[in-house]
Coordinates of C-alpha atoms in Angstrom, one line a residue:
Chain A
X1 CA 3.0 176.6 119.7
X2 CA 4.0 174.2 116.7
X3 CA 1.3 175.7 114.7
X4 CA 3.0 179.0 115.1
X5 CA 6.1 177.8 113.6
X6 CA 4.3 176.5 111.0
X7 CA 2.7 179.5 110.3
X8 CA 6.2 181.4 110.2
X9 CA 7.8 178.9 108.0
X10 CA 5.2 179.2 105.8
X11 CA 5.3 182.6 105.3
X12 CA 9.1 183.1 104.8
X13 CA 8.4 180.4 102.1
X14 CA 5.8 182.8 100.8
X15 CA 8.1 185.6 100.8
X16 CA 10.6 183.9 98.8
X17 CA 8.1 182.9 96.3
X18 CA 6.6 186.2 95.6
X19 CA 10.0 188.3 95.5
X20 CA 11.8 185.6 92.9
X21 CA 8.5 184.6 91.0
X22 CA 6.9 187.5 90.9
X23 CA 9.0 189.7 88.4
X24 CA 9.1 186.5 86.0
X25 CA 5.7 185.9 86.3
X26 CA 5.2 189.7 85.7
X27 CA 7.8 189.0 82.5
X28 CA 5.6 186.0 81.7
X29 CA 2.4 187.7 81.7
X30 CA 3.3 191.1 79.9
X31 CA 4.1 188.9 76.9
X32 CA 0.5 187.0 77.0
X33 CA -1.2 190.7 77.1
X34 CA -2.9 192.2 74.5
X35 CA -1.0 195.8 73.7
X36 CA -4.1 198.1 75.0
X37 CA -4.3 195.8 78.5
X38 CA -0.3 196.2 79.0
X39 CA -0.9 199.9 79.8
X40 CA -4.3 199.8 81.9
X41 CA -4.9 201.2 84.3
X42 CA -4.8 200.1 87.2
X43 CA -2.7 197.0 85.9
X44 CA -4.3 193.6 85.9
X45 CA -2.1 191.0 87.5
X46 CA -3.7 188.3 86.0
X47 CA -4.6 189.3 81.9
X48 CA -8.3 189.6 81.3
X49 CA -7.7 188.2 77.6
X50 CA -4.5 186.2 76.7
X51 CA -3.3 187.2 72.9
X52 CA -0.1 185.2 71.1
X53 CA -0.4 188.6 69.1
X54 CA 3.4 189.9 70.6
X55 CA 4.9 186.2 69.8
X56 CA 3.2 186.1 66.1
X57 CA 5.3 189.5 66.1
X58 CA 8.8 188.5 67.1
X59 CA 8.3 185.8 65.2
X60 CA 7.0 186.8 61.7
X61 CA 8.2 190.1 61.4
X62 CA 11.3 191.1 64.1
X63 CA 15.0 189.4 63.3
X64 CA 14.4 187.6 66.7
X65 CA 14.3 183.9 65.1
X66 CA 17.8 184.7 63.3
X67 CA 19.6 186.1 66.4
X68 CA 18.0 183.2 68.3
X69 CA 19.7 181.0 65.5
X70 CA 23.1 183.1 65.9
X71 CA 22.9 182.9 69.1
X72 CA 22.8 178.7 69.2
X73 CA 25.2 178.3 66.7
X74 CA 27.4 180.5 68.5
X75 CA 27.1 178.9 71.8
X76 CA 27.1 175.9 71.0
X77 CA 30.5 175.9 68.9
X78 CA 32.4 177.9 71.7
X79 CA 31.0 175.1 73.7
X80 CA 32.5 172.3 72.0
X81 CA 35.6 174.4 71.1
X82 CA 36.1 175.1 74.9
X83 CA 35.7 171.6 76.0
X84 CA 38.3 170.6 73.5
X85 CA 41.1 172.7 73.9
X86 CA 40.3 172.7 77.8
X87 CA 40.5 168.6 78.2
X88 CA 43.8 168.0 75.9
X89 CA 45.6 171.2 78.4
X90 CA 43.9 169.6 81.6
X91 CA 45.2 166.3 80.5
X92 CA 48.4 167.2 80.0
X93 CA 48.7 169.5 83.1
X94 CA 47.2 165.7 85.1
X95 CA 49.4 163.6 83.7
X96 CA 52.5 164.7 82.7
X97 CA 55.3 166.4 84.5
X98 CA 56.9 169.1 81.6
X99 CA 59.1 172.2 81.9
X100 CA 56.9 175.8 82.1
X101 CA 53.9 173.6 83.7
X102 CA 54.4 176.3 86.8
X103 CA 54.2 179.0 84.9
X104 CA 51.8 177.7 82.6
X105 CA 48.9 177.2 85.6
X106 CA 50.2 180.5 86.8
X107 CA 48.9 182.4 84.1
X108 CA 46.1 180.7 83.9
X109 CA 44.9 181.2 86.8
X110 CA 46.2 185.3 86.6
X111 CA 44.0 185.1 82.9
X112 CA 40.9 184.4 85.0
X113 CA 40.5 187.3 87.0
X114 CA 41.3 189.5 83.7
X115 CA 38.6 192.4 83.2
X116 CA 37.2 192.5 79.8
X117 CA 37.6 196.1 79.5
X118 CA 41.3 195.3 78.9
X119 CA 40.7 193.1 75.9
X120 CA 37.8 195.1 73.8
X121 CA 39.7 198.0 72.2
X122 CA 42.7 196.2 71.5
X123 CA 40.6 193.2 70.6
X124 CA 38.7 195.2 68.2
X125 CA 41.3 196.6 66.7
X126 CA 42.5 193.3 65.8
X127 CA 39.6 192.1 64.3
X128 CA 39.7 195.5 62.1
X129 CA 43.0 195.0 60.8
X130 CA 42.2 191.1 60.0
X131 CA 39.1 192.6 58.3
X132 CA 37.3 190.1 61.1
X133 CA 34.7 192.3 62.6
X134 CA 30.9 191.5 62.0
X135 CA 31.9 187.8 61.8
X136 CA 31.0 184.8 63.8
X137 CA 34.7 183.7 64.0
X138 CA 35.7 186.8 65.5
X139 CA 32.7 186.1 68.4
X140 CA 33.7 182.7 69.0
X141 CA 37.1 182.4 69.6
X142 CA 36.8 185.8 72.0
X143 CA 34.8 183.7 74.1
X144 CA 36.8 180.5 73.9
X145 CA 40.1 182.8 74.6
X146 CA 38.3 184.5 77.7
X147 CA 36.4 181.5 79.2
X148 CA 39.6 178.7 78.7
X149 CA 41.7 179.6 82.1
X150 CA 38.4 178.8 84.0
X151 CA 37.4 175.5 81.9
X152 CA 41.1 174.4 82.4
X153 CA 41.3 175.8 86.0
X154 CA 38.5 173.5 86.6
X155 CA 38.8 170.6 84.3
X156 CA 41.9 170.4 86.2
X157 CA 40.5 169.8 89.2
X158 CA 38.2 166.8 87.8
X159 CA 40.8 164.8 86.2
X160 CA 42.9 164.8 89.3
X161 CA 40.4 162.9 90.7
X162 CA 40.7 159.9 88.3
X163 CA 43.0 157.6 89.2
X164 CA 45.9 156.8 87.4
X165 CA 46.2 153.1 87.4
X166 CA 43.5 153.5 84.6
X167 CA 46.2 155.0 82.2
X168 CA 48.6 152.3 83.1
X169 CA 46.5 149.1 82.3
X170 CA 45.7 151.2 79.3
X171 CA 49.3 151.3 77.8
X172 CA 49.7 147.7 78.7
X173 CA 46.4 146.8 76.2
X174 CA 48.3 149.3 73.7
X175 CA 46.1 152.1 74.1
X176 CA 48.5 155.3 72.8
X177 CA 48.0 158.4 75.3
X178 CA 45.2 160.0 72.8
X179 CA 43.2 157.0 73.6
X180 CA 43.7 156.9 76.9
X181 CA 42.4 160.5 77.4
X182 CA 38.9 159.8 74.5
X183 CA 38.1 156.1 75.7
X184 CA 39.2 157.0 79.4
X185 CA 39.3 159.6 80.9
X186 CA 36.6 162.0 79.1
X187 CA 33.6 159.5 80.2
X188 CA 35.1 159.5 83.5
X189 CA 35.4 163.1 83.8
X190 CA 31.9 163.1 82.3
X191 CA 30.1 164.9 85.6
X192 CA 33.3 167.8 85.0
X193 CA 32.6 168.2 81.3
X194 CA 29.1 168.8 82.0
X195 CA 29.4 171.3 84.7
X196 CA 32.2 173.1 82.7
X197 CA 29.8 172.9 79.3
X198 CA 26.6 174.4 81.3
X199 CA 29.1 177.1 82.2
X200 CA 30.1 178.1 79.1
X201 CA 27.1 177.8 77.6
X202 CA 25.3 180.0 80.1
X203 CA 27.5 182.6 80.1
X204 CA 27.7 183.3 76.2
X205 CA 24.3 182.6 75.7
X206 CA 23.7 186.3 77.6
X207 CA 27.2 187.6 76.5
X208 CA 26.6 191.5 75.3
X209 CA 29.5 193.2 75.5
X210 CA 31.7 192.2 73.1
X211 CA 28.7 190.5 70.5
X212 CA 27.0 194.3 70.7
X213 CA 30.9 195.7 69.9
X214 CA 32.4 193.4 67.4
X215 CA 28.9 193.0 65.5
X216 CA 26.9 195.4 64.1
X217 CA 25.1 194.1 61.3
X218 CA 21.7 193.5 61.7
X219 CA 21.7 190.5 60.7
X220 CA 24.6 188.6 62.6
X221 CA 23.6 190.0 65.8
X222 CA 23.2 187.2 69.3
X223 CA 20.0 187.6 71.0
X224 CA 20.8 189.5 73.7
X225 CA 22.6 192.1 71.6
X226 CA 20.0 192.0 69.5
X227 CA 16.9 192.6 72.0
X228 CA 19.1 195.3 74.0
X229 CA 19.3 197.1 70.7
X230 CA 15.3 197.3 70.8
X231 CA 15.2 199.0 74.1
X232 CA 16.9 201.8 72.7
X233 CA 15.2 202.7 69.8
X234 CA 12.6 205.4 70.6
X235 CA 9.5 204.1 71.8
X236 CA 10.0 201.0 73.5
X237 CA 7.4 198.4 72.9
X238 CA 6.9 196.7 75.8
X239 CA 5.2 193.5 74.8
X240 CA 7.4 192.2 71.9
X241 CA 10.2 193.1 74.6
X242 CA 9.2 190.6 76.9
X243 CA 7.7 188.2 74.2
X244 CA 11.6 188.3 73.0
X245 CA 12.9 188.1 77.1
X246 CA 10.5 184.7 77.8
X247 CA 12.5 183.7 74.0
X248 CA 15.6 184.0 75.6
X249 CA 15.0 183.0 79.1
X250 CA 13.5 179.7 77.6
X251 CA 16.4 177.3 76.2
X252 CA 18.9 178.3 79.5
X253 CA 15.9 177.6 81.7
X254 CA 15.5 174.2 80.0
X255 CA 18.9 173.2 80.2
X256 CA 19.3 174.3 83.9
X257 CA 16.0 172.1 84.8
X258 CA 17.9 169.1 82.8
X259 CA 21.2 169.2 84.3
X260 CA 20.3 171.4 87.3
X261 CA 22.5 168.7 89.8
X262 CA 25.5 168.4 87.8
X263 CA 26.2 172.1 87.8
X264 CA 25.3 172.6 91.2
X265 CA 27.6 169.7 92.3
X266 CA 30.2 171.1 89.7
X267 CA 29.6 174.7 91.2
X268 CA 30.5 173.6 94.5
X269 CA 32.5 170.9 94.4
X270 CA 35.7 173.1 95.6
X271 CA 33.6 174.9 98.1
X272 CA 33.4 172.7 100.5
X273 CA 36.6 171.3 100.6
X274 CA 38.5 175.0 101.3
Chain B
X1 CA 74.5 151.9 58.3
X2 CA 71.9 149.8 60.5
X3 CA 72.7 151.2 63.6
X4 CA 73.0 155.2 62.8
X5 CA 69.9 154.5 61.6
X6 CA 67.9 153.2 64.8
X7 CA 70.1 155.4 66.7
X8 CA 68.4 158.6 64.8
X9 CA 65.1 156.8 64.8
X10 CA 65.2 156.7 68.7
X11 CA 65.9 160.4 69.1
X12 CA 63.5 161.5 67.1
X13 CA 61.0 159.0 68.8
X14 CA 62.2 160.2 72.0
X15 CA 62.1 163.8 71.1
X16 CA 58.6 163.1 69.9
X17 CA 57.9 161.4 73.6
X18 CA 58.7 164.6 75.2
X19 CA 57.2 166.6 72.8
X20 CA 53.6 164.9 73.6
X21 CA 52.9 167.0 77.2
X22 CA 53.0 170.2 74.9
X23 CA 51.5 169.1 72.1
X24 CA 48.1 169.0 74.2
X25 CA 48.5 172.5 75.9
X26 CA 49.3 174.2 72.3
X27 CA 46.0 175.0 71.0
X28 CA 45.2 176.2 74.5
X29 CA 48.4 178.5 74.5
X30 CA 48.6 179.6 71.0
X31 CA 44.4 180.5 71.8
X32 CA 45.0 182.2 74.7
X33 CA 48.3 184.1 73.6
X34 CA 47.0 185.3 70.5
X35 CA 43.6 186.8 72.1
X36 CA 44.6 187.3 75.7
X37 CA 48.1 187.7 75.9
X38 CA 48.8 189.9 72.7
X39 CA 45.5 191.9 73.3
X40 CA 46.8 192.7 76.9
X41 CA 49.9 194.3 76.0
X42 CA 48.4 195.8 72.6
X43 CA 46.2 197.4 75.0
X44 CA 49.1 198.6 77.2
X45 CA 50.8 200.2 73.9
X46 CA 47.1 201.7 73.0
X47 CA 47.4 203.4 76.1
X48 CA 50.5 205.2 75.7
X49 CA 49.6 206.9 72.4
X50 CA 46.7 209.5 71.6
X51 CA 44.8 207.4 69.9
X52 CA 41.3 208.6 68.7
X53 CA 39.2 207.0 66.0
X54 CA 38.6 211.1 64.6
X55 CA 42.0 211.8 64.0
X56 CA 44.5 209.3 61.5
X57 CA 47.9 210.2 63.5
X58 CA 48.3 208.2 66.6
X59 CA 51.7 210.1 68.2
X60 CA 53.1 208.2 71.2
X61 CA 52.2 210.6 74.4
X62 CA 53.9 208.8 77.2
X63 CA 51.4 209.0 80.1
X64 CA 49.5 211.8 79.0
X65 CA 46.2 209.4 78.5
X66 CA 46.5 207.8 82.6
X67 CA 46.9 211.5 83.4
X68 CA 44.2 213.1 82.0
X69 CA 42.1 209.9 83.1
X70 CA 43.2 210.1 86.3
X71 CA 42.6 213.9 86.9
X72 CA 39.7 214.0 85.0
X73 CA 36.5 215.2 87.3
X74 CA 34.9 212.4 86.6
X75 CA 37.2 210.1 87.5
X76 CA 36.2 210.1 91.2
X77 CA 32.8 209.9 90.9
X78 CA 33.0 206.4 88.6
X79 CA 35.8 205.7 91.7
X80 CA 33.0 206.4 94.3
X81 CA 30.5 205.4 92.5
X82 CA 32.4 201.5 91.6
X83 CA 32.8 201.1 95.6
X84 CA 29.4 201.5 96.7
X85 CA 28.0 199.2 94.1
X86 CA 31.0 196.7 95.0
X87 CA 30.9 197.2 98.2
X88 CA 27.0 197.5 99.3
X89 CA 26.4 194.7 96.1
X90 CA 28.7 191.9 97.8
X91 CA 27.8 192.9 101.5
X92 CA 24.2 192.6 100.6
X93 CA 24.6 189.7 98.4
X94 CA 26.1 187.8 101.3
X95 CA 24.1 189.0 103.7
X96 CA 21.0 187.5 102.0
X97 CA 22.9 184.3 100.7
X98 CA 23.4 183.9 104.2
X99 CA 20.5 184.0 105.4
X100 CA 18.6 182.3 102.7
X101 CA 21.0 179.5 103.0
X102 CA 20.5 178.9 106.8
X103 CA 16.9 178.8 106.4
X104 CA 16.7 176.2 103.4
X105 CA 19.6 174.0 105.2
X106 CA 17.2 173.4 108.0
X107 CA 14.1 172.8 105.9
X108 CA 13.8 168.9 105.2
X109 CA 10.9 168.3 102.6
X110 CA 10.7 171.7 101.0
X111 CA 14.9 172.0 100.7
X112 CA 14.9 170.4 96.8
X113 CA 11.9 173.1 96.2
X114 CA 13.1 176.3 97.3
X115 CA 17.0 175.4 96.3
X116 CA 15.9 175.7 92.5
X117 CA 13.7 178.2 93.1
X118 CA 16.0 180.7 94.4
X119 CA 18.6 179.7 92.1
X120 CA 16.3 180.6 89.2
X121 CA 17.2 184.7 89.6
X122 CA 20.8 183.3 88.8
X123 CA 20.3 181.9 85.7
X124 CA 17.8 184.4 84.4
X125 CA 20.1 185.9 81.4
X126 CA 21.3 189.3 82.5
X127 CA 19.8 191.7 79.7
X128 CA 16.6 189.4 80.5
X129 CA 16.9 190.6 84.2
X130 CA 17.5 194.1 82.9
X131 CA 14.6 194.5 80.9
X132 CA 12.2 192.7 83.2
X133 CA 13.1 195.4 85.6
X134 CA 13.1 197.9 84.3
X135 CA 9.3 197.4 83.3
X136 CA 8.6 196.8 86.6
X137 CA 10.6 200.2 87.8
X138 CA 8.9 202.4 84.8
X139 CA 8.0 205.2 86.5
X140 CA 4.4 206.2 85.4
X141 CA 3.0 203.0 84.5
X142 CA 5.3 200.4 86.5
X143 CA 3.9 197.7 89.1
X144 CA 6.1 198.8 91.7
X145 CA 5.3 202.1 91.6
X146 CA 1.6 201.1 91.6
X147 CA 1.7 198.5 94.0
X148 CA 3.5 200.7 96.4
X149 CA 1.0 203.8 95.8
X150 CA -1.9 201.0 96.3
X151 CA -0.5 200.3 99.8
X152 CA -0.1 204.0 100.4
X153 CA 3.5 203.7 101.0
X154 CA 4.3 206.3 98.9
X155 CA 1.5 208.9 97.3
X156 CA 3.4 209.7 94.1
X157 CA 5.5 207.8 91.6
X158 CA 9.3 207.4 92.4
X159 CA 11.3 207.7 89.2
X160 CA 13.6 204.7 90.3
X161 CA 15.8 204.5 87.5
X162 CA 16.0 208.4 86.3
X163 CA 16.1 210.3 89.1
X164 CA 20.5 210.8 90.3
X165 CA 19.4 210.2 94.0
X166 CA 17.5 206.3 93.6
X167 CA 19.3 205.1 90.5
X168 CA 22.2 203.4 91.5
X169 CA 20.5 201.9 94.9
X170 CA 18.1 200.8 92.6
X171 CA 20.7 199.3 90.4
X172 CA 22.3 197.9 93.5
X173 CA 19.0 196.4 94.7
X174 CA 18.1 194.5 91.6
X175 CA 21.7 192.9 91.0
X176 CA 21.7 191.2 94.6
X177 CA 18.2 190.0 93.4
X178 CA 20.6 188.5 90.5
X179 CA 23.2 187.4 92.2
X180 CA 23.0 186.3 95.6
X181 CA 21.6 182.8 94.9
X182 CA 25.9 182.0 94.1
X183 CA 26.3 183.1 97.5
X184 CA 23.5 181.1 98.8
X185 CA 24.3 178.2 96.9
X186 CA 28.1 178.2 97.9
X187 CA 27.1 178.2 101.7
X188 CA 24.9 175.7 101.6
X189 CA 27.0 173.6 100.3
X190 CA 29.1 174.7 103.3
X191 CA 26.5 174.3 105.5
X192 CA 25.5 170.7 104.1
X193 CA 29.0 169.6 105.2
X194 CA 28.7 170.4 108.8
X195 CA 28.6 166.9 110.8
X196 CA 25.6 167.0 112.4
X197 CA 26.7 165.7 115.8
X198 CA 28.3 169.2 116.0
X199 CA 25.1 170.9 116.1
X200 CA 23.4 168.0 118.2
X201 CA 26.5 168.3 121.0
X202 CA 25.5 172.1 120.7
X203 CA 22.3 171.7 121.7
X204 CA 22.6 169.8 124.1
X205 CA 25.0 172.2 126.2
X206 CA 22.3 174.7 125.8
X207 CA 23.3 176.8 122.8
X208 CA 19.7 178.7 121.1
X209 CA 19.6 178.8 117.1
X210 CA 21.4 182.5 117.3
X211 CA 24.4 180.5 119.5
X212 CA 24.7 177.5 117.0
X213 CA 24.7 179.8 113.8
X214 CA 27.6 182.2 115.9
X215 CA 30.1 179.5 117.4
X216 CA 29.4 176.7 115.3
X217 CA 27.9 177.2 111.3
X218 CA 29.7 180.9 111.0
X219 CA 33.1 179.7 111.6
X220 CA 32.7 176.3 109.2
X221 CA 31.8 178.6 106.5
X222 CA 34.4 180.9 106.8
X223 CA 36.7 179.2 104.1
X224 CA 34.1 179.7 101.6
X225 CA 32.6 183.2 102.7
X226 CA 36.6 184.4 101.8
X227 CA 37.0 182.8 98.4
X228 CA 33.2 183.6 97.5
X229 CA 33.8 187.3 98.7
X230 CA 36.7 187.7 96.4
X231 CA 35.1 185.8 92.7
X232 CA 31.8 187.9 93.8
X233 CA 33.9 191.1 94.4
X234 CA 35.5 190.4 90.8
X235 CA 32.6 189.6 89.0
X236 CA 30.6 192.4 90.2
X237 CA 33.1 194.8 89.9
X238 CA 33.3 194.2 86.2
X239 CA 29.9 193.6 85.7
X240 CA 28.2 195.1 82.9
X241 CA 24.8 194.0 81.0
X242 CA 22.6 195.4 83.9
X243 CA 23.8 199.1 83.7
X244 CA 24.2 199.0 80.5
X245 CA 20.9 197.9 79.3
X246 CA 19.0 199.7 81.9
X247 CA 20.9 203.2 82.2
X248 CA 23.7 203.4 80.2
X249 CA 26.0 205.3 83.2
X250 CA 23.4 207.6 83.9
X251 CA 21.4 210.0 84.6
X252 CA 24.5 212.4 84.9
X253 CA 27.0 209.6 85.3
X254 CA 25.4 208.2 88.6
X255 CA 25.6 205.1 87.9
X256 CA 29.2 205.0 85.6
X257 CA 31.0 201.9 86.7
X258 CA 34.7 201.6 86.1
X259 CA 33.2 199.0 83.2
X260 CA 30.6 201.1 82.0
X261 CA 33.1 204.1 81.9
X262 CA 35.9 202.5 80.3
X263 CA 33.4 201.1 77.6
X264 CA 31.9 204.6 76.6
X265 CA 35.3 205.9 76.3
X266 CA 36.0 203.7 73.7
X267 CA 32.5 203.4 72.0
X268 CA 31.0 206.3 72.4
X269 CA 34.1 209.3 72.9
X270 CA 36.0 206.9 70.3
X271 CA 39.2 207.9 72.6
X272 CA 40.8 204.6 72.7
X273 CA 43.6 205.6 74.3
X274 CA 41.7 207.2 77.0
X275 CA 39.9 204.0 77.4
X276 CA 42.9 201.8 77.3
X277 CA 44.5 203.6 80.2
X278 CA 41.4 203.2 82.2
X279 CA 41.1 199.5 81.8
X280 CA 45.1 199.2 82.9
X281 CA 43.8 201.3 86.0
X282 CA 40.9 198.5 86.3
X283 CA 43.8 195.9 86.1
X284 CA 45.8 197.3 88.7
X285 CA 42.7 197.3 91.1
X286 CA 41.5 193.9 90.5
X287 CA 45.0 192.7 91.0
X288 CA 45.3 194.3 94.2
X289 CA 41.7 193.1 95.1
X290 CA 42.8 189.9 94.3
X291 CA 46.1 189.4 95.5
X292 CA 45.5 187.2 98.7
X293 CA 43.2 185.2 96.8
X294 CA 45.8 184.7 94.0
X295 CA 48.7 184.3 97.0
X296 CA 46.8 181.2 98.3
X297 CA 46.7 179.4 95.0
X298 CA 49.9 179.9 93.7
X299 CA 50.7 178.0 97.1
X300 CA 48.4 175.6 96.2
X301 CA 49.7 175.0 93.2
X302 CA 53.6 174.5 94.6
X303 CA 52.4 171.9 96.8

């Protein structure tokens, strides 16, 4: 009876592992096969010969390195900007009483559910009028605006949990209000900042609609929009495409592995209290 | 003289003090005001004009764009597709997430490994998910058709993304694969929160596994299911990447959901007026779906 149960568990485990891992395995393996083996019939489940030719192609002859650099830059700046602006707002929301606070919070709440399709046309027209299409600034500022409501909402929750006694003690020691935020609140809210930062990072890293609309110069594209433009070209080159997929996945996967605990904690913080 | 100066200094100081909270929220107000609020009203303005890229004049036409969009024969098709995509997608994600979380919650040693494993699809960039699956779902040389044929489940290659009958459901399943981990994560967090003695007590009373799930675990998860349901409904309804990269709404518009159709109206047919009208329709729809959630949130703010 007990061994039957173990066997059953093993089977469920195996099914879960295959359903999740096989697609990823297939992505990786295809990127490592030489071109002629990719289309072999029957397909080889394990490559006969490993080849790095697609990676070489991707890094030497394609624009992928440029896209990669663009994505890193845009993601990094957006994360920093969102965290800075949202921290200031969340600090004000949890430490001060002021007129219009409720209205501000209501707007934040509604802004979170606004679909991006209501923004894409007007923003496109706006950036066009400002002659700022095809700039990183237009992408970064759009991402900031879209992600700020969520960031402020979550950070307000985190900052609320930091006791106000600390503020008072610091004020007596001659610390200014801004100093309290920088020296006391932010270090104490570190896990919240990490969770919000990661969410912003993962979202911006894979964003496609805004970036393919506002940017159409080849050298200015982000990684996801760049890969996507590969697909529509006549005749898809699956080898380089799979290799590009791996290149796009690795950074987020790495970040996920390093910060998994903080990310999971951040995402489920509200769930268990609900 | 000194007195007056001192008083004015004090006043200036107090003005500064009362403005501190506003200074902190100012940057966010500027960014969101310019890039969220203003565009939203601008969107309304565009929707009331005949605004096509090919024509230089943009006359005011009242609600004609809305009329055109809502009476368009494709509109009902898009709405039906959107409902199937969203409702079927969210239900499948929920069921899969529920089973996965119940299973993993009862594991001891393998819990950590399983949790990381099950979160992988969720972290995978949307574009990569789309290209990975479209590679596996290729009708002539895709691995899925090869496996199905060698197991004799089918005798001919199936055109997963190219046929009008299969494409939508194929995409619903791929999206379920990608999105169920969020449900899994939320429900697992809820399950771990259930006091162990409640489960033990139920077991002593003779409850079987199904009984414990039905009468102890599910009731405990209800609030989480509600909140996660609203969030994932909005996400699924607005989700663009997977469909755009794989089918662009085709074949024959069978996978055109609201965001895909809205986007195509603007950047394929260059009819900004109609696209903006369509975007407002989505906004209203989402507002209706979210209203219970928003109301609950508003109540919690006021407290």
